[in-house]
Short mmCIF file of C-alpha atoms in Angstrom, two decimals:
data_model
loop_
_atom_site.label_atom_id
_atom_site.label_comp_id
_atom_site.label_asym_id
_atom_site.label_seq_id
_atom_site.Cartn_x
_atom_site.Cartn_y
_atom_site.Cartn_z
CA MET A 249 -21.57 38.18 -1.09
CA ALA A 250 -17.78 37.70 -2.21
CA ARG A 251 -17.47 34.93 -4.81
CA PRO A 252 -15.24 31.83 -3.64
CA ARG A 253 -11.57 32.41 -4.52
CA LYS A 254 -9.89 29.68 -6.65
CA PRO A 255 -7.76 27.12 -4.72
CA LEU A 256 -4.25 28.31 -4.87
CA LEU A 257 -2.15 26.52 -7.50
CA SER A 258 0.50 24.92 -5.78
CA THR A 259 3.16 22.06 -6.58
CA ASP A 260 1.16 19.47 -5.07
CA ARG A 261 -2.16 20.40 -6.35
CA ILE A 262 -0.59 20.49 -9.80
CA VAL A 263 1.14 16.93 -9.14
CA GLY A 264 -2.16 15.59 -7.54
CA THR A 265 -4.35 16.87 -10.89
CA ALA A 266 -1.55 15.13 -13.03
CA ARG A 267 -1.41 12.05 -11.38
CA ALA A 268 -5.06 11.56 -11.71
CA LEU A 269 -4.75 12.10 -15.48
CA VAL A 270 -2.09 9.57 -15.71
CA ASP A 271 -4.29 7.23 -14.03
CA ALA A 272 -7.00 7.60 -16.23
CA GLU A 273 -5.63 8.10 -19.49
CA GLY A 274 -1.76 7.47 -19.45
CA LEU A 275 1.05 9.48 -19.84
CA ALA A 276 0.37 10.89 -23.25
CA ALA A 277 -2.78 12.84 -21.65
CA VAL A 278 -0.21 15.16 -19.80
CA SER A 279 0.55 18.51 -21.23
CA THR A 280 0.87 21.93 -19.79
CA ARG A 281 -2.27 23.04 -21.54
CA ARG A 282 -4.23 20.19 -20.34
CA LEU A 283 -3.13 20.39 -16.92
CA ALA A 284 -3.84 24.31 -16.77
CA ALA A 285 -7.31 23.48 -17.98
CA GLU A 286 -7.98 20.66 -15.67
CA LEU A 287 -6.64 23.41 -12.76
CA GLY A 288 -8.35 26.33 -14.09
CA VAL A 289 -5.42 28.58 -14.63
CA SER A 290 -3.34 29.95 -17.45
CA GLY A 291 -0.58 27.51 -18.86
CA PRO A 292 2.41 29.91 -17.96
CA SER A 293 1.21 29.84 -14.36
CA LEU A 294 2.64 26.19 -14.28
CA TYR A 295 5.87 27.51 -15.12
CA ASN A 296 6.23 28.75 -11.83
CA HIS A 297 6.52 25.45 -10.75
CA PHE A 298 7.93 23.20 -13.48
CA ARG A 299 9.86 23.95 -16.34
CA THR A 300 8.75 21.17 -18.53
CA LYS A 301 6.43 18.21 -18.78
CA ASP A 302 8.96 15.80 -17.76
CA GLU A 303 9.61 17.79 -14.49
CA ILE A 304 5.75 17.11 -14.04
CA LEU A 305 6.21 13.61 -14.83
CA GLU A 306 9.15 13.12 -12.47
CA ALA A 307 7.16 14.71 -9.56
CA VAL A 308 4.29 12.37 -10.27
CA ALA A 309 6.71 9.46 -10.18
CA ASP A 310 8.33 10.49 -6.92
CA SER A 311 4.53 11.15 -5.51
CA VAL A 312 3.93 7.37 -6.04
CA SER A 313 7.47 6.35 -4.59
CA ALA A 314 6.34 8.39 -1.43
CA LEU A 315 3.49 5.88 -0.92
CA VAL A 316 5.68 3.04 -0.36
CA ASP A 317 5.75 2.02 3.09
CA LEU A 318 9.62 2.04 4.53
CA SER A 319 9.04 1.24 8.13
CA MET A 320 9.65 -2.34 7.99
CA PHE A 321 13.37 -1.28 7.54
CA GLU A 322 13.62 0.85 10.97
CA ASP A 323 11.27 -1.18 13.32
CA GLY A 324 13.55 -4.46 13.85
CA ARG A 325 12.32 -6.94 11.28
CA ASP A 326 14.77 -9.35 9.72
CA TRP A 327 16.15 -8.45 6.32
CA ARG A 328 14.39 -11.20 4.59
CA THR A 329 10.54 -10.01 6.32
CA ALA A 330 11.56 -6.66 5.51
CA LEU A 331 12.23 -7.11 1.87
CA HIS A 332 9.00 -9.11 1.70
CA ASP A 333 6.77 -6.61 3.30
CA TRP A 334 8.57 -3.54 1.40
CA ALA A 335 7.97 -5.64 -1.87
CA VAL A 336 4.30 -5.98 -1.20
CA SER A 337 3.81 -2.34 -0.31
CA TYR A 338 5.90 -1.60 -3.50
CA ARG A 339 3.79 -3.55 -5.92
CA ALA A 340 0.50 -2.13 -4.08
CA ALA A 341 1.49 1.48 -4.91
CA LEU A 342 2.31 0.40 -8.80
CA ARG A 343 -0.76 -1.57 -9.08
CA ASP A 344 -2.75 1.40 -8.12
CA HIS A 345 -0.79 3.51 -10.49
CA PRO A 346 0.62 1.42 -13.28
CA ASN A 347 0.75 4.05 -15.84
CA ILE A 348 3.29 5.82 -14.07
CA VAL A 349 5.70 2.65 -14.10
CA PRO A 350 7.64 3.43 -17.23
CA VAL A 351 8.67 6.95 -15.70
CA LEU A 352 9.72 4.98 -12.33
CA ALA A 353 11.73 2.27 -14.46
CA ARG A 354 14.20 5.25 -15.69
CA GLY A 355 15.52 4.97 -12.05
CA PRO A 356 15.61 7.42 -9.20
CA GLY A 357 17.45 10.03 -10.75
CA ARG A 358 17.32 12.97 -8.41
CA ARG A 359 13.72 12.15 -7.03
CA PRO A 360 13.71 12.31 -3.04
CA ALA A 361 11.22 9.91 -2.40
CA ALA A 362 12.70 7.31 -4.46
CA LEU A 363 16.34 8.18 -3.08
CA ARG A 364 15.08 7.60 0.22
CA LEU A 365 13.46 4.24 -0.77
CA ALA A 366 16.99 3.12 -2.48
CA ASP A 367 18.70 4.22 0.64
CA ALA A 368 16.47 2.19 2.87
CA VAL A 369 16.83 -0.90 1.30
CA TYR A 370 20.61 -0.66 0.53
CA GLY A 371 21.13 0.62 4.22
CA ALA A 372 19.17 -2.23 5.59
CA MET A 373 20.64 -4.95 3.81
CA VAL A 374 24.56 -3.68 4.68
CA GLU A 375 23.43 -3.64 8.40
CA ALA A 376 21.83 -7.00 8.19
CA GLY A 377 25.45 -8.42 6.95
CA TRP A 378 25.26 -8.30 3.01
CA PRO A 379 28.34 -7.01 1.69
CA PRO A 380 28.10 -3.42 -0.15
CA ALA A 381 28.12 -4.96 -3.59
CA GLN A 382 25.56 -7.63 -2.74
CA ALA A 383 23.46 -5.48 -1.18
CA THR A 384 23.50 -3.14 -4.30
CA SER A 385 22.66 -6.04 -6.44
CA ILE A 386 19.56 -6.97 -4.22
CA GLY A 387 18.15 -3.74 -4.41
CA ALA A 388 18.40 -3.80 -8.31
CA LEU A 389 17.14 -7.44 -8.31
CA MET A 390 14.19 -6.55 -6.31
CA ARG A 391 13.31 -3.36 -8.25
CA TYR A 392 13.45 -5.58 -11.63
CA PHE A 393 10.86 -7.81 -9.92
CA ILE A 394 8.76 -5.62 -8.70
CA MET A 395 8.32 -3.17 -11.24
CA GLY A 396 8.16 -6.25 -13.83
CA SER A 397 5.23 -7.57 -11.93
CA ALA A 398 3.62 -4.13 -12.58
CA LEU A 399 4.04 -3.95 -16.17
CA GLY A 400 0.89 -5.84 -17.02
CA SER A 401 -1.28 -8.80 -15.55
CA PHE A 402 -0.27 -12.12 -16.87
CA ALA A 403 -3.96 -13.88 -16.26
CA GLY A 404 -5.56 -10.57 -18.13
CA GLY A 405 -3.33 -11.16 -20.99
CA PHE A 406 -5.41 -14.12 -22.09
CA VAL A 407 -8.90 -13.45 -23.51
CA ASP A 408 -12.11 -15.23 -22.51
CA ASP A 409 -12.91 -16.68 -25.46
CA ALA A 410 -12.43 -20.66 -25.41
CA SER A 411 -12.06 -20.61 -29.17
CA ALA A 412 -8.84 -18.73 -29.38
CA TYR A 413 -7.07 -21.76 -27.94
CA ASP A 414 -7.74 -24.40 -30.40
CA PRO A 415 -6.41 -27.71 -28.80
CA ALA A 416 -4.81 -28.79 -31.94
CA ASP A 417 -2.40 -25.72 -32.09
CA TYR A 418 -2.32 -25.09 -27.87
CA PRO A 419 -2.79 -28.40 -26.35
CA HIS A 420 -2.26 -27.25 -22.78
CA LEU A 421 -4.33 -23.89 -22.96
CA GLY A 422 -7.67 -25.64 -22.97
CA GLN A 423 -8.38 -23.60 -19.57
CA ALA A 424 -6.56 -20.34 -20.78
CA HIS A 425 -10.02 -18.61 -21.53
CA LEU A 426 -10.92 -19.07 -17.80
CA LEU A 427 -7.56 -16.87 -16.55
CA ALA A 428 -8.78 -13.35 -17.16
CA GLU A 429 -11.81 -13.74 -14.65
CA GLN A 430 -9.67 -14.75 -12.02
CA GLN A 431 -6.93 -12.02 -12.95
CA GLU A 432 -6.63 -10.60 -9.54
CA LYS A 433 -6.07 -13.87 -7.67
CA ILE A 434 -3.79 -15.49 -10.22
CA ASP A 435 -1.49 -12.53 -10.27
CA GLU A 436 -1.32 -12.09 -6.69
CA ARG A 437 -0.47 -15.98 -6.33
CA ALA A 438 1.90 -15.43 -9.07
CA PHE A 439 3.62 -12.57 -7.13
CA GLU A 440 4.11 -14.21 -3.95
CA THR A 441 5.61 -17.58 -5.56
CA GLY A 442 8.08 -15.47 -7.17
CA LEU A 443 8.60 -13.42 -4.20
CA THR A 444 8.92 -16.51 -2.11
CA ALA A 445 11.67 -18.41 -4.55
CA LEU A 446 13.43 -15.10 -4.84
CA LEU A 447 13.78 -14.63 -0.92
CA ASP A 448 14.82 -18.50 -0.56
CA GLY A 449 17.52 -17.75 -2.98
CA LEU A 450 18.71 -14.97 -1.21
CA ALA A 451 18.68 -16.75 2.33
CA LEU A 452 20.88 -19.55 0.70
CA GLN A 453 23.41 -16.73 -0.51
CA PHE A 454 23.38 -15.23 2.99
CA GLU A 455 24.45 -18.29 4.60
CA GLN A 456 27.23 -18.63 2.33
CA VAL A 457 28.24 -14.93 3.26
CA ARG A 458 27.97 -15.79 6.97
CA GLN A 459 30.12 -18.73 6.46
CA ARG A 460 32.56 -16.76 4.90
CA ALA A 461 32.65 -13.88 7.15
#
């Protein structure tokens, strides 16, 4: 019986393996030697697809950007609803792959999926009636907010030890030790609260834009 052939090395397979490493162990875990071992190939064979580790991480980042739903900018939703739904999808992708956020935070660079994302947001805002300069600012603002929310958990930053929050030192943190056990609920609520406030503020600005038009 013929021995089963090893799966052919491909860009998608390299990126998928690198993404799994980043998810499990962080950015520092990715090296060409480690990837080659995980893939069962020789190190030099990776260079047929990527020249450097940075190129691999850029591709991993773009694979996460590609997970973000952009359909809301094409199906007739108003600009506010579209921004809300896109922000929720974007945050979900980053929440599932938080270790890649520092690479994504550098900006889209030449990454195709990231550029399609930026193009969709900017184009939708301009089409909705926002002046180009403000449409650019909205894209930047949303990116700051979404990526900031993905950099770490607010609730998870508190320890579950009540003695850490002596009321003599922290009179208003008597319940802080309970936050960690409700981390997901608290963080989701905080994100929605901030997103609603942000969109409310933009809606007020949009009314001013329409009045000036």
